[in-house]
Coordinates of C-alpha atoms and ligand atoms in Angstrom, one line a residue:
X1 CA 13.6 -211.2 -122.0
X2 CA 17.3 -212.1 -121.7
X3 CA 20.1 -209.9 -123.1
X4 CA 23.9 -210.2 -123.3
X5 CA 24.2 -206.6 -122.1
X6 CA 21.8 -204.2 -120.4
X7 CA 22.8 -200.6 -120.4
X8 CA 21.2 -198.3 -117.8
X9 CA 21.2 -194.7 -119.0
X10 CA 21.3 -193.4 -122.6
X11 CA 23.8 -190.5 -122.3
X12 CA 26.9 -190.5 -124.5
X13 CA 28.4 -193.3 -122.3
X14 CA 25.4 -195.5 -122.4
X15 CA 24.2 -195.1 -126.0
X16 CA 27.8 -195.5 -127.4
X17 CA 28.3 -198.6 -125.3
X18 CA 25.1 -200.0 -126.7
X19 CA 26.1 -199.3 -130.3
X20 CA 29.6 -200.8 -130.0
X21 CA 28.3 -203.9 -128.2
X22 CA 25.7 -204.4 -130.9
X23 CA 28.4 -204.0 -133.6
X24 CA 30.3 -206.7 -131.9
X25 CA 27.4 -209.2 -132.1
X26 CA 25.8 -208.7 -128.6
X27 CA 22.1 -208.6 -127.9
X28 CA 21.6 -205.3 -126.2
X29 CA 18.9 -203.4 -124.3
X30 CA 19.2 -199.8 -123.1
X31 CA 17.0 -198.3 -120.4
X32 CA 16.3 -194.6 -120.2
X33 CA 14.0 -192.9 -117.6
X34 CA 13.3 -189.9 -119.8
X35 CA 11.3 -190.0 -123.0
X36 CA 14.2 -188.8 -125.1
X37 CA 17.6 -190.5 -125.4
X38 CA 21.0 -188.8 -125.2
X39 CA 21.3 -188.0 -121.5
X40 CA 22.6 -184.8 -120.0
X41 CA 24.8 -184.1 -122.9
X42 CA 22.2 -184.1 -125.6
X43 CA 19.2 -182.8 -123.7
X44 CA 20.5 -180.3 -121.1
X45 CA 24.3 -180.2 -121.6
X46 CA 26.8 -180.1 -124.4
X47 CA 24.4 -179.7 -127.4
X48 CA 21.9 -177.0 -126.1
X49 CA 24.7 -175.0 -124.5
X50 CA 26.7 -175.0 -127.7
X51 CA 23.5 -174.0 -129.7
X52 CA 23.1 -170.9 -127.4
X53 CA 26.8 -170.2 -127.4
X54 CA 26.8 -170.1 -131.2
X55 CA 23.6 -168.0 -131.5
X56 CA 24.8 -165.5 -128.9
X57 CA 28.2 -165.4 -130.6
X58 CA 26.6 -164.3 -133.9
X59 CA 24.7 -161.6 -132.1
X60 CA 27.8 -160.4 -130.3
X61 CA 29.7 -160.3 -133.6
X62 CA 26.9 -158.3 -135.2
X63 CA 26.9 -155.8 -132.4
X64 CA 30.6 -155.5 -131.8
X65 CA 32.6 -156.7 -134.8
X66 CA 30.6 -156.2 -138.1
X67 CA 31.5 -152.6 -138.2
X68 CA 35.2 -153.2 -138.2
X69 CA 34.8 -155.5 -141.1
X70 CA 33.0 -152.7 -143.0
X71 CA 29.5 -154.1 -142.6
X72 CA 26.9 -151.6 -141.5
X73 CA 23.6 -152.9 -140.2
X74 CA 20.7 -151.5 -138.2
X75 CA 21.1 -152.3 -134.5
X76 CA 20.5 -156.0 -134.3
X77 CA 17.8 -157.3 -132.0
X78 CA 17.6 -160.6 -130.1
X79 CA 14.5 -162.7 -130.5
X80 CA 15.2 -164.8 -127.4
X81 CA 12.2 -167.0 -127.8
X82 CA 13.3 -167.9 -131.3
X83 CA 16.9 -168.5 -130.2
X84 CA 15.7 -170.9 -127.4
X85 CA 13.3 -172.6 -129.9
X86 CA 16.2 -173.1 -132.3
X87 CA 18.1 -174.7 -129.5
X88 CA 15.1 -177.0 -128.7
X89 CA 14.9 -178.0 -132.4
X90 CA 18.6 -179.0 -132.4
X91 CA 18.1 -181.1 -129.3
X92 CA 15.1 -182.7 -130.8
X93 CA 16.9 -183.6 -134.0
X94 CA 19.9 -185.0 -132.1
X95 CA 17.8 -187.1 -129.7
X96 CA 15.9 -188.4 -132.7
X97 CA 19.2 -189.3 -134.3
X98 CA 20.1 -191.4 -131.3
X99 CA 16.8 -193.2 -131.5
X100 CA 17.5 -193.9 -135.2
X101 CA 20.9 -195.3 -134.2
X102 CA 19.4 -197.6 -131.6
X103 CA 16.9 -199.0 -134.2
X104 CA 19.7 -199.3 -136.9
X105 CA 21.8 -201.3 -134.4
X106 CA 18.9 -203.5 -133.2
X107 CA 19.2 -202.2 -129.6
X108 CA 16.0 -202.6 -127.7
X109 CA 15.0 -199.3 -126.0
X110 CA 13.0 -199.4 -122.7
X111 CA 11.6 -196.2 -121.3
X112 CA 11.4 -196.1 -117.5
X113 CA 13.5 -196.1 -114.4
X114 CA 15.8 -199.0 -114.3
X115 CA 16.6 -200.6 -110.9
X116 CA 18.5 -203.7 -109.9
X117 CA 16.5 -206.6 -108.5
X118 CA 19.7 -208.6 -108.2
X119 CA 23.0 -208.7 -110.1
X120 CA 21.4 -210.0 -113.3
X121 CA 17.8 -208.7 -113.3
X122 CA 16.7 -205.1 -113.8
X123 CA 13.2 -203.9 -113.2
X124 CA 11.9 -201.1 -115.5
X125 CA 9.3 -198.9 -113.8
X126 CA 7.5 -197.3 -116.7
X127 CA 5.8 -193.9 -116.7
X128 CA 2.3 -195.5 -117.2
X129 CA 2.8 -197.3 -113.9
X130 CA 3.5 -200.7 -115.4
X131 CA 6.7 -202.7 -114.7
X132 CA 8.8 -205.1 -116.7
X133 CA 11.8 -207.1 -115.7
X134 CA 14.6 -208.0 -118.1
X135 CA 17.7 -210.2 -117.5
X136 CA 21.3 -209.4 -118.5
X137 CA 24.4 -211.5 -118.5
X138 CA 26.3 -208.2 -118.1
X139 CA 25.0 -204.8 -117.0
X140 CA 26.6 -201.4 -117.7
X141 CA 25.7 -198.6 -115.3
X142 CA 25.7 -195.3 -117.3
X143 CA 23.4 -193.2 -115.2
X144 CA 25.5 -190.0 -115.3
X145 CA 25.3 -187.1 -113.0
X146 CA 23.1 -184.2 -111.7
X147 CA 24.0 -180.7 -110.7
X148 CA 25.6 -180.2 -107.3
X149 CA 24.6 -177.4 -105.0
X150 CA 25.8 -175.9 -101.7
X151 CA 24.1 -177.0 -98.5
X152 CA 22.7 -173.6 -97.7
X153 CA 21.2 -173.0 -101.1
X154 CA 17.6 -173.7 -101.9
X155 CA 17.3 -174.0 -105.6
X156 CA 13.9 -172.7 -106.6
X157 CA 14.6 -173.5 -110.3
X158 CA 13.0 -170.1 -111.1
X159 CA 15.6 -167.5 -110.2
X160 CA 18.1 -169.6 -108.2
X161 CA 18.9 -172.1 -110.9
X162 CA 21.2 -174.8 -112.3
X163 CA 22.4 -175.1 -115.9
X164 CA 19.3 -177.1 -116.8
X165 CA 17.0 -174.1 -116.1
X166 CA 19.6 -171.6 -117.5
X167 CA 19.1 -173.3 -120.9
X168 CA 15.4 -172.6 -121.0
X169 CA 15.0 -169.2 -119.4
X170 CA 12.0 -167.1 -120.7
X171 CA 14.0 -163.8 -120.6
X172 CA 17.5 -162.5 -120.6
X173 CA 18.5 -161.8 -117.1
X174 CA 19.4 -158.2 -116.2
X175 CA 22.1 -159.3 -113.8
X176 CA 23.1 -163.0 -113.7
X177 CA 25.2 -163.9 -110.7
X178 CA 27.1 -167.1 -111.4
X179 CA 28.4 -169.1 -108.4
X180 CA 31.4 -171.1 -109.7
X181 CA 33.9 -170.0 -112.3
X182 CA 34.2 -173.4 -113.9
X183 CA 33.2 -174.6 -117.3
X184 CA 29.4 -174.2 -116.9
X185 CA 29.7 -170.8 -115.2
X186 CA 31.9 -169.4 -117.9
X187 CA 30.0 -170.9 -120.9
X188 CA 26.5 -169.9 -119.8
X189 CA 27.8 -166.7 -118.3
X190 CA 29.2 -165.9 -121.8
X191 CA 25.9 -166.6 -123.4
X192 CA 24.0 -164.1 -121.2
X193 CA 26.8 -161.5 -121.2
X194 CA 26.8 -161.5 -125.0
X195 CA 23.0 -161.1 -125.0
X196 CA 23.2 -158.0 -122.9
X197 CA 23.0 -159.2 -119.3
X198 CA 25.4 -158.0 -116.5
X199 CA 27.2 -161.1 -115.4
X200 CA 29.2 -161.5 -112.2
X201 CA 31.1 -164.7 -111.5
X202 CA 31.8 -165.5 -107.9
X203 CA 34.5 -168.1 -107.5
X204 CA 35.8 -169.7 -104.4
X205 CA 39.3 -170.4 -105.7
X206 CA 41.9 -167.7 -106.4
X207 CA 41.5 -168.3 -110.2
X208 CA 38.7 -169.3 -112.6
X209 CA 38.9 -172.8 -114.2
X210 CA 41.1 -173.8 -111.2
X211 CA 42.2 -177.1 -112.6
X212 CA 43.5 -175.7 -115.9
X213 CA 47.0 -174.4 -116.6
X214 CA 47.5 -171.1 -114.6
X215 CA 48.5 -169.2 -117.7
X216 CA 45.3 -170.3 -119.4
X217 CA 43.1 -169.2 -116.5
X218 CA 44.8 -165.8 -116.4
X219 CA 44.4 -165.2 -120.1
X220 CA 40.8 -166.4 -120.1
X221 CA 39.9 -164.2 -117.2
X222 CA 41.5 -161.2 -119.0
X223 CA 39.6 -161.7 -122.2
X224 CA 36.3 -162.4 -120.5
X225 CA 36.8 -159.3 -118.4
X226 CA 37.3 -157.3 -121.6
X227 CA 34.0 -158.7 -122.8
X228 CA 32.4 -157.2 -119.6
X229 CA 32.1 -160.2 -117.3
X230 CA 32.9 -159.2 -113.7
X231 CA 34.8 -161.6 -111.5
X232 CA 35.0 -162.0 -107.8
X233 CA 37.6 -164.7 -107.2
X234 CA 38.7 -165.9 -103.7
X235 CA 35.1 -165.3 -102.6
X236 CA 33.4 -168.0 -100.5
X237 CA 29.6 -167.8 -100.9
X238 CA 27.7 -168.4 -97.7
X239 CA 24.1 -167.5 -98.4
X240 CA 21.8 -167.1 -101.4
X241 CA 18.5 -165.3 -100.7
X242 CA 15.5 -164.5 -102.8
X243 CA 13.5 -161.3 -102.3
X244 CA 10.7 -161.1 -104.9
X245 CA 12.4 -160.9 -108.3
X246 CA 15.7 -160.1 -106.6
X247 CA 18.4 -162.6 -105.7
X248 CA 21.1 -161.7 -103.1
X249 CA 24.3 -163.7 -103.0
X250 CA 26.3 -163.2 -99.8
X251 CA 30.0 -164.0 -99.8
X252 CA 33.2 -163.4 -97.8
X253 CA 36.3 -162.2 -99.7
X254 CA 39.8 -163.3 -98.9
X255 CA 40.3 -160.5 -96.4
X256 CA 37.2 -161.8 -94.5
X257 CA 35.0 -158.9 -95.5
X258 CA 31.3 -159.6 -96.2
X259 CA 30.3 -158.8 -99.8
X260 CA 26.8 -158.9 -101.3
X261 CA 25.8 -159.3 -104.9
X262 CA 22.3 -158.4 -106.0
X263 CA 20.9 -159.7 -109.3
X264 CA 17.7 -161.1 -110.7
X265 CA 19.0 -164.6 -111.4
X266 CA 21.6 -166.8 -109.7
X267 CA 23.2 -169.7 -111.6
X268 CA 24.7 -172.3 -109.3
X269 CA 27.5 -174.0 -111.2
X270 CA 29.7 -175.6 -108.5
X271 CA 30.1 -179.0 -110.1
X272 CA 28.0 -182.1 -110.7
X273 CA 27.5 -185.3 -108.6
X274 CA 27.1 -188.9 -109.7
X275 CA 23.5 -190.0 -110.1
X276 CA 22.6 -193.4 -108.6
X277 CA 19.2 -192.6 -106.9
X278 CA 16.5 -195.2 -107.4
X279 CA 19.0 -197.6 -109.1
X280 CA 18.8 -200.2 -106.3
X281 CA 22.6 -200.7 -106.3
X282 CA 22.2 -202.3 -102.8
X283 CA 20.1 -205.2 -104.3
X284 CA 23.0 -206.1 -106.6
X285 CA 25.7 -205.4 -103.9
X286 CA 27.4 -202.8 -106.0
X287 CA 29.7 -200.5 -103.9
X288 CA 30.1 -196.8 -104.1
X289 CA 33.4 -195.0 -103.2
X290 CA 33.9 -192.2 -100.7
X291 CA 32.8 -189.6 -103.3
X292 CA 29.5 -191.5 -104.0
X293 CA 30.8 -192.6 -107.4
X294 CA 30.3 -196.2 -108.5
X295 CA 33.6 -197.9 -107.5
X296 CA 35.4 -199.5 -110.5
X297 CA 38.7 -201.2 -111.3
X298 CA 41.0 -200.6 -114.3
X299 CA 38.5 -202.5 -116.5
X300 CA 35.6 -200.3 -115.4
X301 CA 34.3 -203.3 -113.6
X302 CA 32.5 -202.9 -110.3
X303 CA 33.0 -205.1 -107.3
X304 CA 30.3 -207.4 -108.8
X305 CA 32.0 -209.1 -111.7
X306 CA 29.3 -208.9 -114.4
X307 CA 28.4 -205.2 -113.7
X308 CA 30.4 -202.4 -115.2
X309 CA 30.1 -198.6 -114.9
X310 CA 31.1 -195.7 -117.1
X311 CA 30.9 -191.9 -117.6
X312 CA 30.0 -189.3 -115.0
X313 CA 28.8 -191.9 -112.5
X314 CA 32.4 -193.1 -112.0
X315 CA 35.7 -191.3 -111.2
X316 CA 37.4 -189.0 -113.7
X317 CA 36.6 -186.0 -115.9
X318 CA 32.9 -185.4 -116.3
X319 CA 33.1 -185.2 -120.1
X320 CA 30.9 -186.6 -122.9
X321 CA 33.9 -187.9 -124.9
X322 CA 35.4 -189.6 -121.8
X323 CA 32.0 -191.3 -121.2
X324 CA 32.0 -192.4 -124.9
X325 CA 35.5 -193.8 -124.8
X326 CA 34.6 -195.8 -121.6
X327 CA 31.4 -197.1 -123.4
X328 CA 33.5 -198.4 -126.3
X329 CA 36.1 -199.9 -123.9
X330 CA 33.5 -201.9 -121.9
X331 CA 31.7 -203.1 -125.0
X332 CA 35.0 -204.3 -126.5
X333 CA 36.2 -205.8 -123.3
X334 CA 33.0 -207.8 -123.0
X335 CA 33.5 -209.0 -126.5
X336 CA 36.8 -210.4 -125.6
X337 CA 39.0 -207.6 -126.9
X338 CA 41.8 -205.8 -125.1
X339 CA 40.9 -202.1 -125.4
X340 CA 42.7 -199.3 -123.6
X341 CA 42.1 -195.6 -122.7
X342 CA 44.9 -193.1 -122.1
X343 CA 43.2 -190.8 -119.6
X344 CA 46.1 -188.3 -120.0
X345 CA 45.0 -187.7 -123.6
X346 CA 41.4 -186.8 -123.0
X347 CA 41.2 -183.2 -124.2
X348 CA 39.4 -180.5 -122.1
X349 CA 37.6 -177.7 -123.9
X350 CA 35.8 -174.6 -122.7
X351 CA 33.5 -173.1 -125.4
X352 CA 33.9 -169.4 -124.5
X353 CA 35.2 -167.1 -127.2
X354 CA 38.1 -167.4 -127.6
X355 CA 37.8 -171.1 -126.9
X356 CA 40.1 -172.8 -124.5
X357 CA 41.5 -176.3 -125.0
X358 CA 44.1 -178.4 -123.4
X359 CA 45.5 -181.9 -123.4
X360 CA 48.1 -183.6 -121.2
X361 CA 49.8 -182.0 -118.2
X362 CA 49.7 -178.4 -116.9
X363 CA 52.9 -176.7 -115.8
X364 CA 51.8 -177.0 -112.2
X365 CA 51.3 -180.8 -112.6
X366 CA 54.8 -181.1 -114.1
X367 CA 56.4 -179.1 -111.4
X368 CA 54.6 -181.1 -108.7
X369 CA 55.7 -184.3 -110.3
X370 CA 59.3 -183.0 -110.4
X371 CA 59.5 -183.3 -114.2
X372 CA 62.2 -181.3 -115.9
X373 CA 60.3 -179.6 -118.7
X374 CA 60.6 -176.7 -121.2
X375 CA 57.8 -174.4 -122.4
X376 CA 57.3 -172.7 -125.7
X377 CA 54.6 -170.1 -126.2
X378 CA 53.3 -168.3 -129.2
X379 CA 50.8 -165.5 -129.2
X380 CA 47.8 -165.7 -131.5
X381 CA 48.1 -162.0 -132.4
X382 CA 51.3 -162.8 -134.3
X383 CA 49.4 -164.9 -136.8
X384 CA 48.2 -163.6 -140.1
X385 CA 45.1 -165.7 -139.8
X386 CA 44.2 -164.1 -136.5
X387 CA 44.7 -160.6 -137.9
X388 CA 42.5 -161.4 -140.9
X389 CA 39.6 -162.6 -138.7
X390 CA 40.2 -160.2 -135.9
X391 CA 40.6 -163.0 -133.3
X392 CA 43.9 -161.9 -131.8
X393 CA 43.5 -162.9 -128.2
X394 CA 45.2 -166.0 -126.7
X395 CA 48.2 -168.2 -127.2
X396 CA 49.4 -171.7 -127.7
X397 CA 51.7 -173.2 -125.1
X398 CA 53.6 -176.4 -125.7
X399 CA 55.3 -178.2 -122.8
X400 CA 57.9 -180.7 -123.6
X401 CA 60.3 -182.9 -121.6
X402 CA 63.7 -181.1 -121.3
X403 CA 65.8 -184.2 -122.0
X404 CA 63.8 -186.0 -124.7
X405 CA 61.7 -183.2 -126.2
X406 CA 58.6 -185.4 -125.9
X407 CA 55.4 -183.3 -125.8
X408 CA 53.8 -183.5 -122.4
X409 CA 51.0 -180.9 -122.6
X410 CA 49.5 -178.4 -124.9
X411 CA 47.3 -175.5 -123.8
X412 CA 45.5 -173.2 -126.1
X413 CA 43.4 -170.1 -125.7
X414 CA 42.2 -168.9 -129.1
X415 CA 39.8 -169.0 -131.9
X416 CA 38.8 -172.6 -132.7
X417 CA 41.0 -174.0 -130.0
X418 CA 38.4 -176.8 -129.5
X419 CA 39.2 -178.2 -132.9
X420 CA 42.9 -177.2 -132.9
X421 CA 43.7 -179.3 -129.8
X422 CA 43.2 -182.5 -131.6
X423 CA 46.5 -182.0 -133.5
X424 CA 48.2 -182.0 -130.1
X425 CA 46.3 -185.1 -129.0
X426 CA 47.3 -187.0 -132.1
X427 CA 50.9 -185.9 -131.7
X428 CA 51.0 -187.0 -128.1
X429 CA 49.3 -190.3 -128.9
X430 CA 52.2 -191.1 -131.1
X431 CA 54.7 -189.7 -128.5
X432 CA 55.8 -186.9 -130.9
X433 CA 58.6 -184.5 -129.9
X434 CA 58.2 -180.7 -130.0
X435 CA 60.6 -180.8 -133.0
X436 CA 58.3 -183.3 -134.8
X437 CA 55.4 -180.8 -134.6
X438 CA 57.7 -177.9 -135.4
X439 CA 58.9 -179.6 -138.6
X440 CA 55.4 -180.5 -139.9
X441 CA 54.2 -178.2 -142.7
X442 CA 51.1 -176.4 -141.6
X443 CA 48.7 -174.6 -144.0
X444 CA 49.1 -170.9 -144.2
X445 CA 47.3 -168.8 -143.0
X446 CA 45.7 -171.0 -140.3
X447 CA 45.4 -170.8 -136.6
X448 CA 47.2 -174.1 -136.4
X449 CA 50.5 -172.3 -137.3
X450 CA 50.5 -171.2 -133.7
X451 CA 50.9 -174.8 -132.6
X452 CA 53.9 -175.2 -135.0
X453 CA 55.4 -172.0 -133.7
X454 CA 54.9 -172.8 -130.0
X455 CA 56.4 -176.3 -130.6
X456 CA 59.4 -174.7 -132.3
X457 CA 59.7 -172.3 -129.3
X458 CA 59.7 -175.3 -127.0
X459 CA 62.2 -177.3 -129.1
X460 CA 64.9 -174.7 -130.0
X461 CA 63.6 -171.5 -128.5
X462 CA 63.4 -169.8 -131.9
X463 CA 59.8 -169.4 -133.2
X464 CA 60.0 -167.9 -136.8
X465 CA 57.3 -165.2 -136.6
X466 CA 58.0 -163.7 -133.1
Ligands
FAD1 P1 24.5 -188.6 -118.8 O1 24.7 -187.9 -120.0 O2 24.2 -187.9 -117.5 O3 23.3 -189.7 -119.0 C1 22.8 -190.5 -118.0 C2 21.4 -190.9 -118.4 O4 21.0 -192.0 -117.5 C3 20.4 -189.8 -118.3 O5 19.6 -189.7 -119.5 C4 19.5 -190.3 -117.1 O6 18.1 -189.9 -117.3 C5 19.6 -191.8 -117.2 N1 19.3 -192.5 -116.0 C6 19.9 -192.2 -114.7 N2 19.4 -193.1 -113.8 C7 18.6 -194.0 -114.5 C8 17.8 -195.1 -114.2 N3 17.9 -195.6 -112.9 N4 17.1 -195.7 -115.1 C9 17.1 -195.2 -116.4 N5 17.8 -194.2 -116.8 C10 18.5 -193.5 -115.9 N6 30.8 -182.4 -121.8 C11 31.6 -182.3 -122.9 O7 32.4 -183.2 -123.1 N7 31.5 -181.3 -123.7 C12 30.6 -180.2 -123.5 O8 30.6 -179.3 -124.2 C13 29.8 -180.3 -122.3 N8 28.9 -179.4 -122.1 C14 28.1 -179.5 -121.0 C15 27.2 -178.4 -120.7 C16 26.4 -178.5 -119.6 C17 25.4 -177.4 -119.3 C18 26.4 -179.7 -118.8 C19 25.5 -179.8 -117.6 C20 27.3 -180.7 -119.0 C21 28.1 -180.6 -120.1 N9 29.1 -181.6 -120.4 C22 29.9 -181.5 -121.5 C23 29.2 -182.8 -119.6 C24 28.5 -184.0 -120.3 O9 27.1 -183.6 -120.4 C25 28.6 -185.2 -119.4 O10 29.9 -185.5 -119.1 C26 28.0 -186.4 -120.1 O11 26.7 -186.2 -120.4 C27 28.1 -187.7 -119.3 O12 27.6 -188.8 -120.0 P2 27.0 -190.1 -119.2 O13 26.6 -191.0 -120.3 O14 27.9 -190.6 -118.2 O15 25.7 -189.6 -118.4
NAD2 P1 33.5 -177.2 -112.5 O1 34.1 -178.2 -111.6 O2 34.0 -177.0 -113.8 O3 33.5 -175.8 -111.8 C1 32.9 -175.6 -110.6 C2 33.5 -174.3 -110.0 O4 32.8 -173.9 -108.9 C3 35.0 -174.5 -109.6 O5 35.8 -173.5 -110.2 C4 35.0 -174.4 -108.1 O6 36.2 -173.9 -107.6 C5 33.8 -173.5 -107.9 N1 33.1 -173.6 -106.6 C6 32.9 -174.7 -105.9 N2 32.3 -174.4 -104.7 C7 32.2 -173.1 -104.7 C8 31.6 -172.1 -103.7 N3 31.2 -172.5 -102.6 N4 31.6 -170.8 -104.1 C9 32.2 -170.4 -105.3 N5 32.7 -171.2 -106.2 C10 32.7 -172.5 -105.9 O7 31.9 -177.6 -112.5 P2 30.7 -177.1 -113.5 O8 31.1 -175.8 -114.2 O9 29.5 -177.0 -112.6 O10 30.6 -178.2 -114.5 C11 30.3 -179.6 -114.1 C12 30.9 -180.6 -115.0 O11 30.3 -180.5 -116.3 C13 32.3 -180.3 -115.1 O12 33.0 -181.5 -114.6 C14 32.6 -180.2 -116.6 O13 33.6 -181.1 -117.0 C15 31.3 -180.6 -117.3 N6 31.1 -179.6 -118.4 C16 31.9 -179.7 -119.4 C17 31.8 -178.7 -120.4 C18 32.8 -178.8 -121.6 O14 33.4 -179.8 -121.7 N7 32.9 -177.7 -122.4 C19 30.8 -177.8 -120.3 C20 30.0 -177.7 -119.2 C21 30.1 -178.7 -118.3

């Protein structure tokens, strides 16, 4: 069978590329080694983690906040099995939805491991042992990523686990030790803390979420600490040992002292690595870069001109929406259009509570680039909306160019930050100034008023409600 485009991998990058290519009149096949479509994001990433975050949030509210709202209930209990089953149902519905979209868009789905025979032929090794070869004028590699580990850690996937196992535990840990204070560590750490576990996050860098704005990291650590998560920053882990049901994490603190943490589970969340195993890239002559990512140019084209690569398997943020945008761009490029992605405007979100969201540059990035900027900050606790809901932690910070007032970065810690950040992304897409945002009428009472106020603080230094 011959196709215009073969997509290898059905994560958010791959399946969106397939839909867009089909919409533009291409004959498309997608190959997925697992029996369900949707990749990491849908099966073991974004969707299941958000399902558990939402469930655990409800429980946490019931235990800690209902009373302040004048709601008295008997002590709520967690039916963890039911919570995990609900998550599994959501995943099932979502993967089923992607299968429906493939059918609706006439995309042929092949289940099996795809590997290059040469630059235009891909072999599909099916789970029943049979093989099939298909031909593609163009091929898009969208094979995603897998969890990274540390060289001295042996993941037993039972008590020394990655995010994948952390989403399907049979019990709530008593003490979960998380190695890595990045996005996965903080999101899944929050889930289990809210459900009653002790959680200790051991982070190598001096601050959690090291790539985010320093103010954001500081505020986030403060509020998570208030929720009971313990942090050991500037701690280099050097061994993880298992002793029966106990897990011992050995680290060295910044003064060189040996520190031990003992728990019953250890979640290793130190990043993810591009996944190209079994893909036979060498048969097509596709090159990897020094970080083992598929090497691409500005058009997401590999060194072999008919082969493209997108998502976690290439450089850049490992985010579902980044993978999706790249999928659209490649499909449109192959259909003769001239699409473009502004990588500066890809928002980053952490689904803790309060949520964290950011778009554009951090203060450190602006300082390092020698940009003369001004900052306006507004505290969530000054909002009527925050007081009404009780979500008073966090702030909005708007960074703008000192000379032109153009918005260069927006950083939010606060309730619903994940959704709020899009106002900033739209503003920046249209190169709005801080004054523009400050002069837009915002509904009252809303959390979004903090963006208006922070923009006004950046523009003229005079927020109205502070
Ligand atoms: P993937 O989603 O990894 O999909 C690649 C697919 O290719 C897989 O299904 C794989 O089986 C298949 N494949 C690989 N090799 C072959 C082969 N040779 N043949 C056939 N099939 C193959 N991002 C967000 O933006 N928001 C979030 O809230 C978020 N939460 C996350 C939570 C967790 C716990 C994790 C682990 C990740 C999370 N991410 C989140 C990151 C997000 O999941 C990834 O950035 C995204 O899935 C990358 O998409 P992709 O299409 O590049 O690859
Ligand atoms: P990450 O890069 O966000 O965080 C890894 C953390 O581990 C970093 O803080 C790093 O300093 C730390 N670390 C590295 N080596 C260490 C060591 N030896 N000891 C202690 N700490 C160490 O990676 P992640 O949390 O594993 O997530 C992987 C990817 O998945 C990320 O790129 C992220 O974008 C994506 N993801 C996104 C979301 C979201 O968008 N909400 C959610 C989950 C995952």
